[in-house]
Amino acid sequence: MSNARKSFKLGRLARSHDERIPMLHTLLEGKALPSVPPEADHTKGMPAELGMMLNDTLGDCTCAAYYHAIQVWTFNALKDMVTCPDGDVEALYEQACGYKPSRGGEGPGGNEQHVLTFLLNRGAPFGPAGQQRQEIDAFVEVAVQNTDDIKRTINDCGVVYIGFNVPQYIMPPGQNPLPVWDVDPTADNTVVGGHAVVLAGYNATGARLISWGSYYTMTWAFFEKFVDEAYAIADPD
């Protein structure tokens, strides 16, 4: 991870509660499933820097996280990582979240369920000049209380797309975010916003995530305290 100081924006809005979105544990109920592997890491061998996806200037994390997921999926499934241009990310932020470039600023942020529904129904800008569309095949919600299902989703789907509340202490003013996010009751736990990321690996102590173009570690204790939504995505890749 680069030590150079960057800007780090957030942008996830409060989660929705759409009862039409199925829950993974309901779909799996009564089915005989293999044991969840003790660890997985779909980022192994990927480049150290994955690009900010404009999340240094825009509150587009809900869109940036999806394009980071594309990097993970294509690297593992196609053995040739696809990194979409920033113009595609900005276009998705406009189309799915209502961002207006003419107004400037970080934009309105995004709701994860709304972004995923948009990706399911209309797809994301993709390919040369963003003229193609990349649709997801399906998405379901994963109960954040069920760590086994979170791990199963990462192992089976490559990533789990999550939303969480960000405590001030992991983003010290004037510094880069901490490399490891753990519970710290003695630090400043003031919530400074919401953030969307993808978890692309895990072990017994925590999950490996991609945010702001770099890799971080989120302990399971931090996950339990601050994460309030998670989704499994079925993607063609």
Coordinates of C-alpha atoms in Angstrom, one line a residue:
M1 CA 0.0 0.0 0.0
S2 CA 1.4 3.4 -0.9
N3 CA 2.4 5.7 2.0
A4 CA 1.5 8.8 -0.1
R5 CA -1.3 10.9 1.4
K6 CA -4.5 10.7 -0.7
S7 CA -8.1 11.8 -0.2
F8 CA -10.5 9.2 1.1
K9 CA -14.2 9.7 0.6
L10 CA -17.1 7.7 1.8
G11 CA -20.7 7.9 0.4
R12 CA -22.8 5.0 1.5
L13 CA -26.3 6.1 2.5
A14 CA -28.4 4.4 5.2
R15 CA -29.4 0.8 4.3
S16 CA -32.8 0.0 2.9
H17 CA -35.1 -2.8 4.0
D18 CA -36.7 -4.2 0.9
E19 CA -38.6 -7.4 1.8
R20 CA -38.6 -8.5 -1.8
I21 CA -34.8 -9.2 -1.6
P22 CA -34.4 -12.8 -0.6
M23 CA -32.1 -13.8 2.3
L24 CA -29.3 -16.3 1.7
H25 CA -30.0 -18.3 4.8
T26 CA -33.7 -18.7 3.7
L27 CA -32.6 -20.0 0.3
L28 CA -30.1 -22.4 1.9
E29 CA -32.4 -23.7 4.6
G30 CA -32.7 -27.5 4.7
K31 CA -29.9 -28.0 2.1
A32 CA -26.9 -30.1 2.7
L33 CA -23.9 -27.8 2.3
P34 CA -20.2 -28.5 2.3
S35 CA -18.2 -27.0 5.2
V36 CA -16.9 -23.5 4.7
P37 CA -13.1 -23.5 4.1
P38 CA -11.2 -22.1 7.0
E39 CA -9.7 -19.4 4.8
A40 CA -9.8 -18.0 1.3
D41 CA -8.1 -15.1 -0.5
H42 CA -9.2 -14.2 -4.0
T43 CA -6.8 -11.2 -4.1
K44 CA -3.7 -13.4 -4.1
G45 CA -1.5 -12.4 -7.0
M46 CA -3.6 -9.2 -7.8
P47 CA -1.7 -5.9 -8.3
A48 CA -0.9 -3.9 -5.1
E49 CA -2.8 -0.8 -6.4
L50 CA -6.2 -1.2 -8.0
G51 CA -7.2 2.4 -8.6
M52 CA -9.3 4.8 -6.5
M53 CA -12.3 4.6 -8.9
L54 CA -12.9 8.3 -8.2
N55 CA -13.6 7.6 -4.5
D56 CA -10.9 10.2 -3.7
T57 CA -13.1 13.0 -5.0
L58 CA -16.6 11.5 -5.2
G59 CA -18.8 9.8 -2.6
D60 CA -19.2 7.0 -5.1
C61 CA -18.1 4.0 -3.0
T62 CA -21.2 2.0 -3.7
C63 CA -20.2 2.1 -7.4
A64 CA -16.5 1.9 -6.9
A65 CA -16.9 -1.3 -4.9
Y66 CA -18.7 -2.9 -7.8
Y67 CA -15.9 -2.1 -10.2
H68 CA -13.4 -3.5 -7.7
A69 CA -15.5 -6.7 -7.6
I70 CA -15.2 -6.9 -11.4
Q71 CA -11.4 -6.8 -10.9
V72 CA -11.6 -9.7 -8.5
W73 CA -14.0 -11.7 -10.7
T74 CA -12.1 -11.3 -13.9
F75 CA -8.7 -11.9 -12.3
N76 CA -9.8 -15.2 -10.9
A77 CA -12.2 -16.4 -13.6
L78 CA -10.5 -15.1 -16.7
K79 CA -6.9 -14.8 -15.5
D80 CA -6.9 -11.3 -17.0
M81 CA -8.0 -8.6 -14.6
V82 CA -10.3 -6.0 -16.1
T83 CA -10.0 -2.5 -14.7
C84 CA -12.8 -0.2 -16.1
P85 CA -12.0 3.4 -16.7
D86 CA -13.0 6.1 -14.2
G87 CA -15.5 7.4 -16.8
D88 CA -17.5 4.1 -16.4
V89 CA -17.5 4.5 -12.6
E90 CA -18.7 8.1 -12.9
A91 CA -21.4 7.2 -15.4
L92 CA -22.8 4.5 -13.0
Y93 CA -22.7 7.0 -10.2
E94 CA -24.8 9.3 -12.3
Q95 CA -27.2 6.7 -13.5
A96 CA -27.7 4.7 -10.3
C97 CA -27.3 7.4 -7.7
G98 CA -28.3 10.6 -9.4
Y99 CA -24.9 12.3 -9.3
K100 CA -24.9 15.6 -11.3
P101 CA -21.3 16.5 -12.4
S102 CA -22.5 20.1 -13.2
R103 CA -23.2 20.7 -9.5
G104 CA -19.7 19.7 -8.4
G105 CA -18.9 18.3 -5.0
E106 CA -18.9 14.7 -3.9
G107 CA -22.5 14.0 -5.1
P108 CA -25.4 12.5 -3.2
G109 CA -23.8 9.2 -2.2
G110 CA -25.5 5.9 -2.9
N111 CA -27.8 3.2 -1.4
E112 CA -26.5 -0.3 -1.8
Q113 CA -29.8 -2.0 -2.6
H114 CA -30.7 0.7 -5.1
V115 CA -27.3 0.3 -6.8
L116 CA -27.6 -3.5 -6.9
T117 CA -31.1 -3.3 -8.3
F118 CA -29.9 -1.0 -11.0
L119 CA -27.1 -3.4 -11.9
L120 CA -29.6 -6.2 -12.1
N121 CA -32.1 -4.4 -14.3
R122 CA -29.9 -2.1 -16.4
G123 CA -26.3 -3.1 -15.9
A124 CA -23.2 -0.9 -15.5
P125 CA -21.3 1.0 -18.2
F126 CA -18.6 -1.4 -19.5
G127 CA -16.3 -1.9 -22.4
P128 CA -15.0 0.6 -25.0
A129 CA -16.2 4.1 -24.1
G130 CA -18.7 2.5 -21.7
Q131 CA -21.0 1.6 -24.6
Q132 CA -21.7 -1.9 -23.4
R133 CA -23.6 -2.9 -20.2
Q134 CA -22.4 -5.4 -17.6
E135 CA -25.4 -6.8 -15.7
I136 CA -25.3 -9.0 -12.6
D137 CA -27.4 -12.2 -12.7
A138 CA -28.8 -11.9 -9.2
F139 CA -28.2 -10.7 -5.7
V140 CA -29.4 -11.8 -2.3
E141 CA -28.9 -10.4 1.2
V142 CA -26.6 -12.1 3.6
A143 CA -27.4 -11.9 7.3
V144 CA -24.4 -10.0 8.9
Q145 CA -24.9 -12.0 12.1
N146 CA -24.0 -15.3 10.2
T147 CA -20.3 -15.2 9.8
D148 CA -20.3 -18.7 8.1
D149 CA -22.6 -17.3 5.4
I150 CA -20.4 -14.3 4.9
K151 CA -17.4 -16.6 4.5
R152 CA -19.4 -18.9 2.2
T153 CA -20.3 -16.0 0.0
I154 CA -16.7 -14.8 -0.3
N155 CA -15.6 -18.4 -1.1
D156 CA -18.3 -19.1 -3.6
C157 CA -19.0 -15.7 -5.2
G158 CA -15.5 -14.2 -5.0
V159 CA -16.6 -11.2 -2.9
V160 CA -19.3 -10.1 -0.5
Y161 CA -20.5 -6.5 -1.0
I162 CA -21.0 -4.9 2.3
G163 CA -22.0 -1.6 3.9
F164 CA -20.8 -0.3 7.3
N165 CA -20.7 2.7 9.6
V166 CA -17.2 4.2 9.7
P167 CA -15.8 5.2 13.1
Q168 CA -13.5 8.2 13.1
Y169 CA -10.5 6.4 14.6
I170 CA -9.9 4.3 11.4
M171 CA -9.5 7.5 9.4
P172 CA -7.2 9.7 11.5
P173 CA -7.3 13.3 10.3
G174 CA -4.4 14.1 8.0
Q175 CA -3.3 10.5 7.7
N176 CA -4.1 7.4 5.6
P177 CA -6.7 5.0 7.0
L178 CA -5.4 2.4 9.4
P179 CA -4.3 -0.8 7.6
V180 CA -6.1 -3.0 10.1
W181 CA -9.6 -2.1 11.4
D182 CA -10.3 -3.5 14.8
V183 CA -12.6 -2.6 17.7
D184 CA -11.1 0.1 19.9
P185 CA -13.3 1.3 22.7
T186 CA -10.7 3.8 23.8
A187 CA -10.5 5.6 20.5
D188 CA -12.9 8.1 18.9
N189 CA -15.9 6.0 17.9
T190 CA -17.8 8.8 16.4
V191 CA -19.4 7.6 13.2
V192 CA -18.3 9.9 10.3
G193 CA -20.3 8.3 7.5
G194 CA -21.1 5.1 5.7
H195 CA -18.9 3.2 3.3
A196 CA -19.3 0.4 0.8
V197 CA -16.5 -2.1 0.1
V198 CA -16.0 -5.7 -1.1
L199 CA -14.5 -8.4 1.1
A200 CA -12.5 -10.7 -1.1
G201 CA -10.8 -13.0 1.4
Y202 CA -11.0 -14.2 5.0
N203 CA -9.4 -16.3 7.7
A204 CA -10.1 -17.0 11.4
T205 CA -9.3 -13.4 12.5
G206 CA -10.9 -11.3 9.9
A207 CA -11.6 -10.4 6.3
R208 CA -9.4 -8.9 3.5
L209 CA -11.1 -6.0 1.8
I210 CA -10.6 -3.6 -1.1
S211 CA -11.2 0.1 -0.6
W212 CA -9.8 3.2 -2.1
G213 CA -7.8 1.0 -4.5
S214 CA -5.9 -0.7 -1.7
Y215 CA -6.2 -3.7 0.6
Y216 CA -7.2 -3.5 4.3
T217 CA -8.0 -6.0 7.0
M218 CA -11.3 -5.9 9.0
T219 CA -11.4 -8.1 12.1
W220 CA -14.5 -10.1 12.7
A221 CA -15.0 -8.1 15.9
F222 CA -15.1 -4.9 13.8
F223 CA -17.4 -6.5 11.3
E224 CA -19.8 -7.5 14.0
K225 CA -19.8 -4.0 15.5
F226 CA -20.0 -1.8 12.4
V227 CA -21.3 -3.7 9.4
D228 CA -25.1 -3.6 8.9
E229 CA -25.6 -5.0 5.4
A230 CA -24.1 -7.6 3.1
Y231 CA -24.9 -9.1 -0.3
A232 CA -24.0 -12.0 -2.4
I233 CA -23.8 -11.2 -6.1
A234 CA -24.0 -13.7 -8.9
D235 CA -22.0 -12.3 -11.8
P236 CA -21.5 -13.7 -15.3
D237 CA -17.7 -13.7 -14.8

